Coordinates of C-alpha atoms in Angstrom, one line a residue:
Chain A
X185 CA 11.0 4.3 35.1
X186 CA 11.5 0.6 34.4
X187 CA 10.6 1.1 30.7
X188 CA 13.3 3.7 30.6
X189 CA 15.8 1.4 32.2
X190 CA 14.9 -1.5 29.9
X191 CA 15.4 0.8 26.9
X192 CA 18.7 1.9 28.2
X193 CA 19.9 -1.6 28.6
X194 CA 18.5 -2.8 25.3
X195 CA 20.6 -0.3 23.4
X196 CA 17.6 1.0 21.6
X197 CA 18.6 4.5 22.8
X198 CA 21.7 4.3 20.7
X199 CA 19.7 3.2 17.7
X200 CA 17.3 6.1 18.1
X201 CA 20.1 8.7 18.5
X202 CA 21.9 7.5 15.3
X203 CA 20.6 10.2 13.0
X204 CA 21.7 12.9 15.4
X205 CA 25.0 11.2 16.1
X206 CA 25.7 10.8 12.3
X207 CA 25.1 14.5 11.8
X208 CA 27.3 15.3 14.8
X209 CA 30.1 13.1 13.6
X210 CA 30.0 14.2 10.0
X211 CA 29.7 17.9 10.6
X212 CA 31.7 18.4 13.7
X213 CA 34.0 15.5 14.8
X214 CA 35.3 14.7 11.3
X215 CA 36.1 18.2 10.3
X216 CA 37.8 18.8 13.6
X217 CA 39.9 15.7 13.2
X218 CA 40.8 16.7 9.6
X219 CA 41.8 20.1 10.9
X220 CA 43.9 18.6 13.6
X221 CA 45.6 16.3 11.1
X222 CA 46.1 19.2 8.7
X223 CA 47.9 21.2 11.4
X224 CA 50.7 18.6 11.5
X225 CA 51.2 18.4 7.7
X226 CA 54.3 19.8 6.1
X227 CA 53.8 22.9 4.0
X228 CA 56.0 24.0 1.1
X229 CA 55.4 27.4 -0.6
X230 CA 56.3 25.8 -4.0
X231 CA 54.5 22.5 -3.7
X232 CA 51.7 23.2 -1.2
X233 CA 50.5 20.8 1.5
X234 CA 52.3 17.4 1.7
X235 CA 49.7 15.0 2.8
X236 CA 52.1 12.2 3.8
X237 CA 54.7 14.2 5.7
X238 CA 54.2 15.4 9.3
X239 CA 55.9 18.0 11.4
X240 CA 55.5 20.1 14.5
X241 CA 57.1 23.1 12.9
X242 CA 53.8 25.1 12.7
X243 CA 53.2 24.8 16.4
X244 CA 56.8 25.8 17.1
X245 CA 56.4 28.8 14.7
X246 CA 53.3 29.8 16.5
X247 CA 54.7 29.6 20.0
X248 CA 57.9 31.3 19.1
X249 CA 56.4 34.3 17.3
X250 CA 55.4 37.3 19.4
X251 CA 53.1 38.4 16.6
X252 CA 50.8 35.5 17.4
X253 CA 51.0 36.2 21.1
X254 CA 49.9 39.7 20.5
X255 CA 46.9 38.5 18.4
X256 CA 45.8 35.9 20.9
X257 CA 46.1 38.4 23.7
X258 CA 44.1 41.0 21.8
X259 CA 41.4 38.4 21.0
X260 CA 41.0 37.4 24.6
X261 CA 41.0 40.9 26.1
X262 CA 38.4 42.1 23.6
X263 CA 36.3 39.0 24.3
X264 CA 36.6 39.5 28.0
X265 CA 35.7 43.2 27.7
X266 CA 32.7 42.3 25.5
X267 CA 31.6 39.7 28.1
X268 CA 31.9 42.2 30.9
X269 CA 30.0 44.9 29.1
X270 CA 27.3 42.3 28.2
X271 CA 26.9 41.4 31.9
X272 CA 26.7 45.1 32.9
X273 CA 24.1 45.8 30.3
X274 CA 22.3 42.4 30.3
X275 CA 21.6 41.9 34.0
X276 CA 19.7 45.2 34.5
X277 CA 18.0 44.8 31.1
X278 CA 16.8 41.3 31.8
X279 CA 15.6 42.3 35.3
X280 CA 13.7 45.3 33.9
X281 CA 12.3 43.1 31.2
X282 CA 11.1 40.5 33.7
X283 CA 9.3 43.2 35.8
X284 CA 7.4 44.6 32.8
X285 CA 3.7 44.3 32.2
X286 CA 2.2 41.9 29.8
X287 CA 2.0 43.6 26.5
X288 CA 5.4 45.4 26.8
X289 CA 7.3 42.5 28.0
X290 CA 6.7 40.5 24.8
X291 CA 7.3 43.5 22.6
X292 CA 10.6 44.3 24.2
X293 CA 11.7 40.6 24.3
X294 CA 11.1 40.5 20.5
X295 CA 13.0 43.7 20.1
X296 CA 15.9 42.3 21.9
X297 CA 15.8 39.1 19.7
X298 CA 15.3 40.8 16.3
X299 CA 19.0 41.6 15.8
X300 CA 19.5 37.9 15.6
X301 CA 17.4 37.8 12.5
X302 CA 19.6 40.2 10.7
X303 CA 22.9 38.9 9.2
X304 CA 26.0 39.8 11.2
X305 CA 27.6 41.1 8.0
X306 CA 24.7 43.6 7.5
X307 CA 25.0 44.8 11.1
X308 CA 28.7 45.2 10.8
X309 CA 28.3 47.3 7.7
X310 CA 25.7 49.3 9.6
X311 CA 28.2 50.1 12.3
X312 CA 30.8 51.0 9.7
X313 CA 28.4 53.5 8.2
X314 CA 27.9 55.0 11.6
X315 CA 31.6 55.0 12.7
X316 CA 33.3 55.6 9.4
X317 CA 35.6 58.6 8.7
X318 CA 32.7 60.5 7.2
X319 CA 30.0 58.4 9.0
X320 CA 27.1 59.8 10.9
X321 CA 29.0 60.3 14.2
X322 CA 31.9 62.1 12.6
X323 CA 29.5 64.3 10.6
X324 CA 27.8 65.2 13.9
X325 CA 31.1 65.9 15.6
X326 CA 32.2 68.2 12.7
X327 CA 28.8 69.9 12.6
X328 CA 29.4 70.8 16.3
X329 CA 32.8 72.2 15.4
X330 CA 34.9 69.3 16.6
X331 CA 37.7 67.4 14.8
X332 CA 36.8 64.0 13.3
X333 CA 37.8 61.1 15.4
X334 CA 39.1 57.8 14.2
X335 CA 36.5 55.2 15.2
X336 CA 36.4 52.6 12.6
X337 CA 39.2 50.0 12.5
X338 CA 39.8 50.4 16.2
X339 CA 39.2 48.0 19.1
X340 CA 36.4 50.4 20.1
X341 CA 34.5 49.6 16.9
X342 CA 35.0 45.9 17.3
X343 CA 33.9 45.9 21.0
X344 CA 30.8 48.0 20.5
X345 CA 29.6 45.9 17.5
X346 CA 30.4 42.6 19.3
X347 CA 28.4 43.8 22.4
X348 CA 25.5 44.6 20.1
X349 CA 25.6 41.2 18.5
X350 CA 26.2 39.2 21.7
X351 CA 23.7 40.9 24.1
X352 CA 20.8 38.6 23.3
X353 CA 23.0 35.6 24.2
X354 CA 23.5 37.1 27.6
X355 CA 19.9 38.3 28.2
X356 CA 18.2 35.1 27.4
X357 CA 19.9 32.8 30.0
X358 CA 19.6 35.6 32.6
X359 CA 15.9 36.0 31.8
X360 CA 15.4 32.3 32.1
X361 CA 17.0 32.4 35.6
X362 CA 14.9 35.3 36.6
X363 CA 11.7 33.5 35.6
X364 CA 12.4 31.0 38.4
X365 CA 12.6 33.7 41.0
X366 CA 9.8 34.0 43.5
X367 CA 8.7 37.7 43.4
X368 CA 7.5 37.3 47.0
X369 CA 11.2 36.8 48.0
X370 CA 11.9 40.4 47.0
X371 CA 8.8 41.6 48.9
X372 CA 10.0 39.5 51.9
X373 CA 13.4 41.2 51.8
X374 CA 11.8 44.6 51.6
X375 CA 9.6 43.9 54.5
X376 CA 12.7 42.8 56.5
X377 CA 14.1 46.2 56.0
X378 CA 16.3 45.8 53.0
X379 CA 16.7 48.7 50.6
X380 CA 16.0 48.2 46.9
X381 CA 19.8 48.1 46.2
X382 CA 20.3 45.5 48.9
X383 CA 17.4 43.4 47.5
X384 CA 19.2 43.4 44.2
X385 CA 22.6 42.6 45.6
X386 CA 21.7 40.1 48.3
X387 CA 18.6 38.4 46.9
X388 CA 18.2 38.8 43.2
X389 CA 21.8 38.7 41.9
X390 CA 22.9 35.5 43.7
X391 CA 19.9 33.7 42.4
X392 CA 20.6 34.7 38.7
X393 CA 24.3 33.8 38.9
X394 CA 23.8 30.5 37.0
X395 CA 22.2 32.4 34.1
X396 CA 25.0 35.0 34.2
X397 CA 27.5 32.1 34.1
X398 CA 25.9 30.5 31.0
X399 CA 25.7 33.9 29.4
X400 CA 29.4 34.7 30.0
X401 CA 30.4 31.3 28.6
X402 CA 28.3 31.7 25.4
X403 CA 29.4 35.4 24.9
X404 CA 33.1 34.8 25.5
X405 CA 33.2 31.7 23.3
X406 CA 31.4 33.4 20.4
X407 CA 33.4 36.6 20.7
X408 CA 36.8 34.9 20.8
X409 CA 36.0 32.9 17.7
X410 CA 34.1 35.7 15.9
X411 CA 35.1 36.5 12.4
X412 CA 32.8 38.8 10.5
X413 CA 32.9 41.8 12.9
X414 CA 36.7 41.9 13.5
X415 CA 37.1 41.3 9.8
X416 CA 34.8 44.2 8.7
X417 CA 35.3 46.7 11.6
X418 CA 38.9 45.8 12.6
X419 CA 40.2 46.2 9.1
X420 CA 43.6 45.0 7.8
X421 CA 45.6 46.3 10.8
X422 CA 43.5 45.2 13.9
X423 CA 43.7 41.4 13.6
X424 CA 41.9 38.9 15.8
X425 CA 42.6 35.1 15.8
X426 CA 39.8 34.2 13.5
X427 CA 40.8 36.8 10.9
X428 CA 44.4 35.6 11.0
X429 CA 43.2 32.0 10.4
X430 CA 41.3 33.3 7.4
X431 CA 44.4 35.1 6.1
X432 CA 46.5 32.0 6.4
X433 CA 44.0 29.9 4.5
X434 CA 43.1 32.4 1.7
X435 CA 46.0 34.9 1.4
X436 CA 49.0 32.8 2.4
X437 CA 47.4 29.6 1.2
X438 CA 49.3 28.1 4.2
X439 CA 46.5 25.7 5.3
X440 CA 48.5 23.8 7.9
X441 CA 49.4 27.1 9.7
X442 CA 45.8 28.2 9.6
X443 CA 44.7 24.8 11.0
X444 CA 47.4 25.1 13.7
X445 CA 46.1 28.6 14.8
X446 CA 42.5 27.3 14.8
X447 CA 43.4 24.3 16.9
X448 CA 45.3 26.5 19.4
X449 CA 42.4 28.9 19.6
X450 CA 40.0 26.1 20.2
X451 CA 42.1 24.7 23.0
X452 CA 42.8 28.0 24.6
X453 CA 39.1 28.9 24.5
X454 CA 38.2 25.5 26.0
X455 CA 40.7 26.0 28.8
X456 CA 39.5 29.5 29.7
X457 CA 35.9 28.6 29.6
X458 CA 36.3 25.4 31.6
X459 CA 38.3 27.1 34.4
X460 CA 35.8 30.0 34.5
X461 CA 32.9 27.6 34.7
X462 CA 34.6 25.6 37.5
X463 CA 35.5 28.7 39.4
X464 CA 32.0 30.3 39.3
X465 CA 30.0 27.1 39.5
X466 CA 32.0 25.9 42.5
X467 CA 30.8 28.9 44.4
X468 CA 27.2 28.7 43.5
X469 CA 26.6 25.0 43.0
X470 CA 26.3 24.2 46.6
X471 CA 24.0 26.9 47.6
X472 CA 21.6 26.8 44.6
X473 CA 21.8 23.0 44.0
X474 CA 21.7 23.5 40.3
Chain B
X979 CA -7.4 53.8 70.0
X980 CA -6.7 50.3 68.7
X981 CA -3.2 49.1 68.0
X982 CA -3.7 48.6 64.3
X983 CA -6.5 50.5 62.7
X984 CA -7.8 50.5 59.1
X985 CA -9.9 53.6 58.3
X986 CA -11.9 53.4 55.1
X987 CA -9.1 51.5 53.3
X988 CA -9.9 51.1 49.6
X989 CA -8.2 49.7 46.6
X990 CA -9.4 50.2 43.0
X991 CA -7.8 48.5 40.0
X992 CA -9.1 50.4 37.0
X993 CA -12.9 49.9 37.1
X994 CA -12.7 47.1 39.7
X995 CA -13.1 47.7 43.4
X996 CA -10.8 45.2 45.0
X997 CA -11.3 46.5 48.5
X998 CA -14.1 48.9 49.5
X999 CA -13.9 51.3 52.5
X1000 CA -12.7 48.7 55.0
X1001 CA -12.8 49.6 58.7
X1002 CA -11.0 47.4 61.2
X1003 CA -9.6 47.8 64.6
X1004 CA -7.1 45.2 65.9
X1005 CA -6.1 45.3 69.6
X1006 CA -2.6 44.6 70.8
X1007 CA -1.9 40.9 71.0
X1008 CA -5.0 39.9 69.2
X1009 CA -5.1 37.2 66.5
X1010 CA -7.5 38.3 63.7
X1011 CA -8.3 36.4 60.6
X1012 CA -9.5 37.8 57.3
X1013 CA -11.7 35.1 55.9
X1014 CA -13.3 35.0 52.5
X1015 CA -13.5 33.2 49.1
X1016 CA -10.7 33.9 46.6
X1017 CA -11.0 37.3 45.0
X1018 CA -12.8 38.8 48.0
X1019 CA -10.0 41.4 48.6
X1020 CA -8.5 39.8 51.7
X1021 CA -5.0 39.5 50.3
X1022 CA -5.1 42.9 48.8
X1023 CA -6.0 44.3 52.2
X1024 CA -3.0 42.5 53.7
X1025 CA -0.7 43.7 51.0
X1026 CA -1.8 47.3 51.6
X1027 CA -1.0 46.9 55.3
X1028 CA 2.4 45.4 54.4
X1029 CA 3.0 48.2 51.9
X1030 CA 3.3 46.2 48.7
X1031 CA 0.2 47.7 47.3
X1032 CA -0.7 51.4 47.5
X1033 CA -4.1 52.2 49.0
X1034 CA -6.4 54.2 46.7
X1035 CA -8.1 55.8 49.7
X1036 CA -8.2 55.5 53.5
X1037 CA -5.6 55.3 56.2
X1038 CA -3.6 52.6 58.0
X1039 CA -2.7 53.6 61.5
X1040 CA -0.2 51.5 63.5
X1041 CA 0.3 52.3 67.1
X1042 CA -0.8 55.9 66.6
X1043 CA 1.4 56.4 63.5
X1044 CA -0.1 56.8 60.0
X1045 CA 1.9 54.3 57.9
X1046 CA -0.4 54.5 54.8
X1047 CA 2.4 56.0 52.6
X1048 CA 5.4 54.5 54.4
X1049 CA 7.7 52.2 52.4
X1050 CA 7.5 48.5 53.2
X1051 CA 11.1 48.5 54.5
X1052 CA 10.3 51.2 57.0
X1053 CA 7.1 49.7 58.4
X1054 CA 9.0 46.9 60.1
X1055 CA 6.2 44.4 59.9
X1056 CA 6.7 40.7 59.8
X1057 CA 5.2 39.0 56.7
X1058 CA 4.8 35.3 56.0
X1059 CA 4.0 34.6 52.4
X1060 CA 1.9 31.8 50.9
X1061 CA 4.9 30.6 48.9
X1062 CA 7.1 31.1 52.1
X1063 CA 9.4 33.3 49.9
X1064 CA 12.5 32.0 51.5
X1065 CA 15.9 33.0 50.0
X1066 CA 16.9 29.7 48.3
X1067 CA 20.6 30.6 48.3
X1068 CA 20.9 31.1 52.0
X1069 CA 20.9 28.6 54.9
X1070 CA 18.2 28.6 57.5
X1071 CA 20.4 30.7 59.8
X1072 CA 21.1 33.3 57.1
X1073 CA 17.5 33.5 56.1
X1074 CA 16.4 34.2 59.7
X1075 CA 19.3 36.5 60.3
X1076 CA 18.6 38.6 57.2
X1077 CA 16.3 41.1 58.9
X1078 CA 18.6 41.6 61.8
X1079 CA 21.6 42.2 59.4
X1080 CA 19.5 44.8 57.6
X1081 CA 19.0 46.5 60.9
X1082 CA 22.8 46.4 61.6
X1083 CA 22.3 44.4 64.8
X1084 CA 25.7 43.4 66.3
X1085 CA 26.8 39.8 65.3
X1086 CA 26.7 38.4 68.8
X1087 CA 23.1 39.7 69.3
X1088 CA 22.1 38.2 65.9
X1089 CA 23.5 34.8 66.9
X1090 CA 21.6 34.8 70.2
X1091 CA 18.3 36.0 68.7
X1092 CA 18.4 33.6 65.8
X1093 CA 19.1 30.7 68.1
X1094 CA 16.2 31.8 70.4
X1095 CA 13.7 32.1 67.6
X1096 CA 14.8 28.8 66.0
X1097 CA 14.2 27.1 69.3
X1098 CA 10.8 28.7 69.4
X1099 CA 9.8 27.2 66.1
X1100 CA 11.6 24.0 66.9
X1101 CA 14.1 24.2 64.0
X1102 CA 17.3 24.3 66.1
X1103 CA 18.8 21.1 64.5
X1104 CA 18.4 22.4 60.9
X1105 CA 20.2 25.8 61.1
X1106 CA 22.8 25.0 58.4
X1107 CA 20.4 23.5 55.9
X1108 CA 19.2 25.2 52.7
X1109 CA 15.5 25.7 52.1
X1110 CA 15.4 23.1 49.3
X1111 CA 16.5 20.5 51.9
X1112 CA 13.5 21.1 54.2
X1113 CA 10.0 19.8 54.1
X1114 CA 7.0 22.1 53.6
X1115 CA 6.3 22.4 57.3
X1116 CA 9.9 23.2 58.1
X1117 CA 10.0 25.9 55.4
X1118 CA 6.9 27.3 56.9
X1119 CA 8.6 27.5 60.3
X1120 CA 11.7 29.2 58.8
X1121 CA 9.4 31.8 57.2
X1122 CA 7.7 32.3 60.6
X1123 CA 11.0 32.6 62.4
X1124 CA 12.4 35.0 59.8
X1125 CA 9.3 37.3 60.3
X1126 CA 9.4 37.0 64.1
X1127 CA 13.1 37.5 64.8
X1128 CA 12.8 41.2 64.0
X1129 CA 10.3 41.6 66.7
X1130 CA 7.7 43.3 64.5
X1131 CA 4.7 45.1 66.0
X1132 CA 2.4 43.1 63.8
X1133 CA 2.7 39.7 62.1
X1134 CA 1.0 39.4 58.7
X1135 CA 0.2 35.8 57.5
X1136 CA -0.9 35.4 53.9
X1137 CA -2.6 32.0 53.5
X1138 CA 0.3 30.5 55.6
X1139 CA -1.0 26.9 55.5
X1140 CA -2.5 26.5 52.1
X1141 CA 0.6 24.8 50.7
X1142 CA 0.6 22.1 53.4
X1143 CA -1.1 18.7 53.3
X1144 CA -4.2 18.2 55.6
X1145 CA -2.5 16.6 58.6
X1146 CA 0.4 19.0 58.7
X1147 CA -2.0 22.0 58.2
X1148 CA -3.8 21.1 61.4
X1149 CA -0.6 20.6 63.3
X1150 CA 0.8 24.0 62.0
X1151 CA -2.5 25.8 62.9
X1152 CA -2.0 24.9 66.5
X1153 CA 1.7 25.6 66.2
X1154 CA 1.1 29.1 64.9
X1155 CA -1.4 29.8 67.7
X1156 CA 1.1 28.5 70.3
X1157 CA 3.9 30.7 69.0
X1158 CA 1.6 33.7 68.7
X1159 CA 0.5 33.2 72.3
X1160 CA 4.0 32.7 73.5
X1161 CA 5.3 35.9 71.8
X1162 CA 2.1 37.8 72.4
X1163 CA 2.3 39.3 69.0
X1164 CA -0.6 41.1 67.2
X1165 CA -1.4 38.9 64.2
X1166 CA -3.4 39.3 61.1
X1167 CA -4.0 36.2 59.0
X1168 CA -5.5 35.9 55.6
X1169 CA -7.2 32.6 54.8
X1170 CA -10.0 31.1 52.7
X1171 CA -10.3 28.1 55.0
X1172 CA -13.1 28.7 57.5
X1173 CA -12.0 25.8 59.8
X1174 CA -8.5 27.4 60.0
X1175 CA -10.0 30.9 60.8
X1176 CA -12.4 29.5 63.4
X1177 CA -9.9 27.3 65.3
X1178 CA -7.1 29.8 66.0
X1179 CA -8.4 33.3 65.8
X1180 CA -9.6 35.7 68.5
X1181 CA -11.8 37.4 65.9
X1182 CA -12.8 36.6 62.3
X1183 CA -13.4 39.2 59.7
X1184 CA -15.6 37.8 56.9
X1185 CA -15.0 39.5 53.5
X1186 CA -17.0 39.2 50.4
X1187 CA -16.6 41.0 47.1
X1188 CA -14.2 43.6 48.6
X1189 CA -16.4 44.4 51.6
X1190 CA -16.4 43.3 55.2
X1191 CA -19.7 41.6 56.0
X1192 CA -19.2 40.5 59.6
X1193 CA -16.6 40.8 62.3
X1194 CA -17.1 38.5 65.3
X1195 CA -15.5 36.0 67.6
X1196 CA -15.4 32.5 66.0
X1197 CA -18.1 31.0 68.2
X1198 CA -20.5 33.9 67.7
X1199 CA -19.8 34.0 64.0
X1200 CA -20.7 30.3 63.7
X1201 CA -23.8 30.5 65.9
X1202 CA -25.0 33.9 64.6
X1203 CA -24.1 34.3 61.0
X1204 CA -25.5 37.5 59.7
X1205 CA -26.2 36.7 56.1
X1206 CA -27.1 33.7 53.9
X1207 CA -23.6 33.8 52.4
X1208 CA -21.8 33.7 55.8
X1209 CA -24.1 31.0 57.0
X1210 CA -23.2 28.8 54.0
X1211 CA -19.5 29.8 54.0
X1212 CA -18.7 29.4 57.6
X1213 CA -19.6 25.8 58.4
X1214 CA -22.5 23.9 56.9
X1215 CA -26.1 25.1 57.1
X1216 CA -29.6 24.2 56.1
X1217 CA -31.5 27.1 54.7
X1218 CA -35.2 27.1 55.4
X1219 CA -38.0 29.4 54.5
X1220 CA -39.7 30.8 57.6
X1221 CA -41.7 33.5 59.3
X1222 CA -41.8 35.2 62.7
X1223 CA -44.7 34.1 64.9
X1224 CA -46.8 36.4 67.1
X1225 CA -44.3 36.0 70.0
X1226 CA -41.4 37.2 67.7
X1227 CA -39.9 33.8 67.5
X1228 CA -38.7 32.4 64.1
X1229 CA -40.8 29.5 62.8
X1230 CA -40.1 27.2 59.8
X1231 CA -42.9 27.5 57.3
X1232 CA -44.2 24.0 56.8
X1233 CA -45.7 24.5 53.4
X1234 CA -43.4 24.8 50.4
X1235 CA -42.8 28.1 48.8
X1236 CA -40.8 31.1 49.9
X1237 CA -41.2 32.3 53.4
X1238 CA -40.8 35.9 54.4
X1239 CA -37.4 35.1 56.0
X1240 CA -34.5 32.8 55.4
X1241 CA -33.6 30.7 58.5
X1242 CA -30.4 28.8 59.1
X1243 CA -30.2 25.6 61.0
X1244 CA -26.9 23.9 61.6
X1245 CA -26.8 20.2 60.7
X1246 CA -25.6 19.1 64.2
X1247 CA -28.5 20.9 65.9
X1248 CA -31.1 18.6 64.3
X1249 CA -32.1 15.5 66.4
X1250 CA -32.9 12.3 64.6
X1251 CA -35.9 10.4 66.1
X1252 CA -38.0 7.4 65.2
X1253 CA -40.3 7.8 62.3
X1254 CA -43.6 9.4 63.3
X1255 CA -42.2 11.7 66.0
X1256 CA -40.6 15.1 65.8
X1257 CA -41.5 18.2 63.8
X1258 CA -40.7 16.8 60.4
X1259 CA -40.7 13.4 58.6
X1260 CA -38.0 12.3 56.2
X1261 CA -36.1 9.5 54.6
X1262 CA -32.4 9.0 54.5
X1263 CA -31.1 9.5 50.9
X1264 CA -27.4 8.9 51.5
X1265 CA -24.9 8.9 54.3
X1266 CA -21.2 9.7 54.5
X1267 CA -18.8 8.6 57.2
X1268 CA -16.6 11.4 58.4
X1269 CA -14.8 9.5 61.2
X1270 CA -16.0 11.2 64.3
X1271 CA -19.4 11.9 62.7
X1272 CA -22.0 10.6 60.3
X1273 CA -23.4 13.0 57.7
X1274 CA -26.9 12.2 56.4
X1275 CA -28.7 13.7 53.5
X1276 CA -32.5 13.5 54.3
X1277 CA -35.4 14.1 51.9
X1278 CA -38.2 16.0 53.6
X1279 CA -41.2 18.0 52.6
X1280 CA -39.1 21.1 53.1
X1281 CA -36.5 19.8 50.7
X1282 CA -33.2 18.0 51.3
X1283 CA -31.7 18.6 54.7
X1284 CA -28.2 17.8 56.0
X1285 CA -27.9 16.3 59.4
X1286 CA -24.7 15.5 61.3
X1287 CA -24.7 13.0 64.1
X1288 CA -21.9 12.1 66.4
X1289 CA -20.3 8.7 65.8
X1290 CA -21.2 7.2 69.3
X1291 CA -20.2 3.7 68.4
X1292 CA -23.7 2.4 67.7
X1293 CA -24.7 1.1 64.3
X1294 CA -25.5 4.0 61.9
X1295 CA -28.8 4.2 60.1
X1296 CA -28.9 2.8 56.6
X1297 CA -30.1 4.5 53.5
X1298 CA -33.8 4.4 52.9
X1299 CA -34.7 4.5 56.6
X1300 CA -37.7 6.7 57.6
X1301 CA -36.8 9.1 60.4
X1302 CA -38.4 11.9 62.3
X1303 CA -36.5 15.2 62.8
X1304 CA -36.7 17.7 65.6
X1305 CA -34.8 20.8 66.8
X1306 CA -35.1 23.5 69.4
X1307 CA -36.8 26.5 67.9
X1308 CA -34.3 28.9 69.5
X1309 CA -31.5 27.4 67.4
X1310 CA -33.0 28.8 64.2
X1311 CA -31.2 31.9 63.0
X1312 CA -32.8 34.6 60.9
X1313 CA -30.5 35.6 58.1
X1314 CA -30.3 38.9 56.3
X1315 CA -30.4 38.9 52.6
X1316 CA -26.9 39.2 51.0
X1317 CA -26.2 42.9 50.4
X1318 CA -23.2 42.1 48.2
X1319 CA -22.9 39.5 45.4
X1320 CA -19.5 38.0 44.6

């Protein structure tokens, strides 16, 4: 303990963390600052970005255009829906996983994690093969005598693919919380006359709330800033914020506008996640002492 | 018919017999301990009674009702777990009230009964605390209160004291006994600690390798252990080779070599005399101070013997002293060979 205190006072801790700090500053802080600066630069369609002139016009454009409101709103409702679906699927899945026997538990845990090893782009194309106009699902519908349904380039396609990609990020923190549960507590609740459903609702769920909270934060954050899946499965019409940023940078070549949208997305995301964290943690912090 | 009755209760895991055809009858209000080394099947037996483990064969009869296949939630038994298994996200009050809420008891009754039982376990000042804010002994009391408040017909205690330190364990032993006597509840306790089982039980059931080997009152169990294993497991014992003489009394065989019988002689039943007198001569190898007692290891012609003497305030004998040993022949116990091997 005293060695630790001496180290803290001596500043050796700062020295030792320099490599990590350097990496952090160069790869995160610096680009963020550059993006923030870029968002205030004047843009001219003939001359491009003016590095020495500053303006608020991009922010004013953004906040006065209902087109951007629509895109931000769509991004957040899709992310919220994805998060909700991940909770609804992830909690029971993690619980079943934690109650499995020894060989099966490891096998299924690996199965849940394997999607992470495959590129998001590959998985998105996989979904487009399934959901496309002459994809497997529509072929099956037609074979059964139905009319083909438009699935690809709809919010449905984006949501289903995002849930598929994000599920491991929900299951892993819940699984970690479940590991800390005393299985005897469930037996105790049963012996006290609780039904299996009541054991879940009154004993298990409240104890895994910290895991659910971390899961929702990760999934919402990643969904709201996701690019590949909305880009490939949402198509040209169904835009989300990240794909609009991409368009601004590479189609319009309006880098300052792209930077502005990115900055606003970051701030909005931070605001939503922090208030959600405060709201949920406030309820469970006192009781679980976490 | 006894209040709680186990009839040929068995549990088999694959090829392993965890519990073999156990018969046990517990009377109403009785405190019975299941005693045995780890892996002897005592916890499995308790779990079958609680309903957490399905019996492979046999029946469990509670107050005339066959509960062998009943769900744990419908048995209404009070269970105290080794880990206490408190609900960490609930206060002491909510933990204790849980069972009553599940039974849809009116709120006013819940408040009254929770207050009564918290008084009984002396936790009334801590009702609004969370389990993590309590000491081990207090958590133990919460677990006990939570099991007792539903007024179960039988209280099942699974190694209730093994997570407590030595001083607290002794205190809680007597506390559990006090509460059990006050409530008059039929109690079944699983333990591997023979001192715990002897001190607070009405009867002790010794289990070994899934089988019940002896059921007796603590004093009789200690004085008349049936087998070599029980003699060594319950208290300390000197094992001596011996024969039965013409009058039918056991006698220690004074030459080395195996006797026809194994005799048990408790260390505190051996008298230490001056060298030259007594039945047996020996020399003190080593001595241990146990506070209220001295424990001597003595080398004799019959091998090393353990002798325990009361610390009566006089100076203890030093290592290397020659002593004579004597005992009353009727205190020798004839042991049966072990029929099971763990």
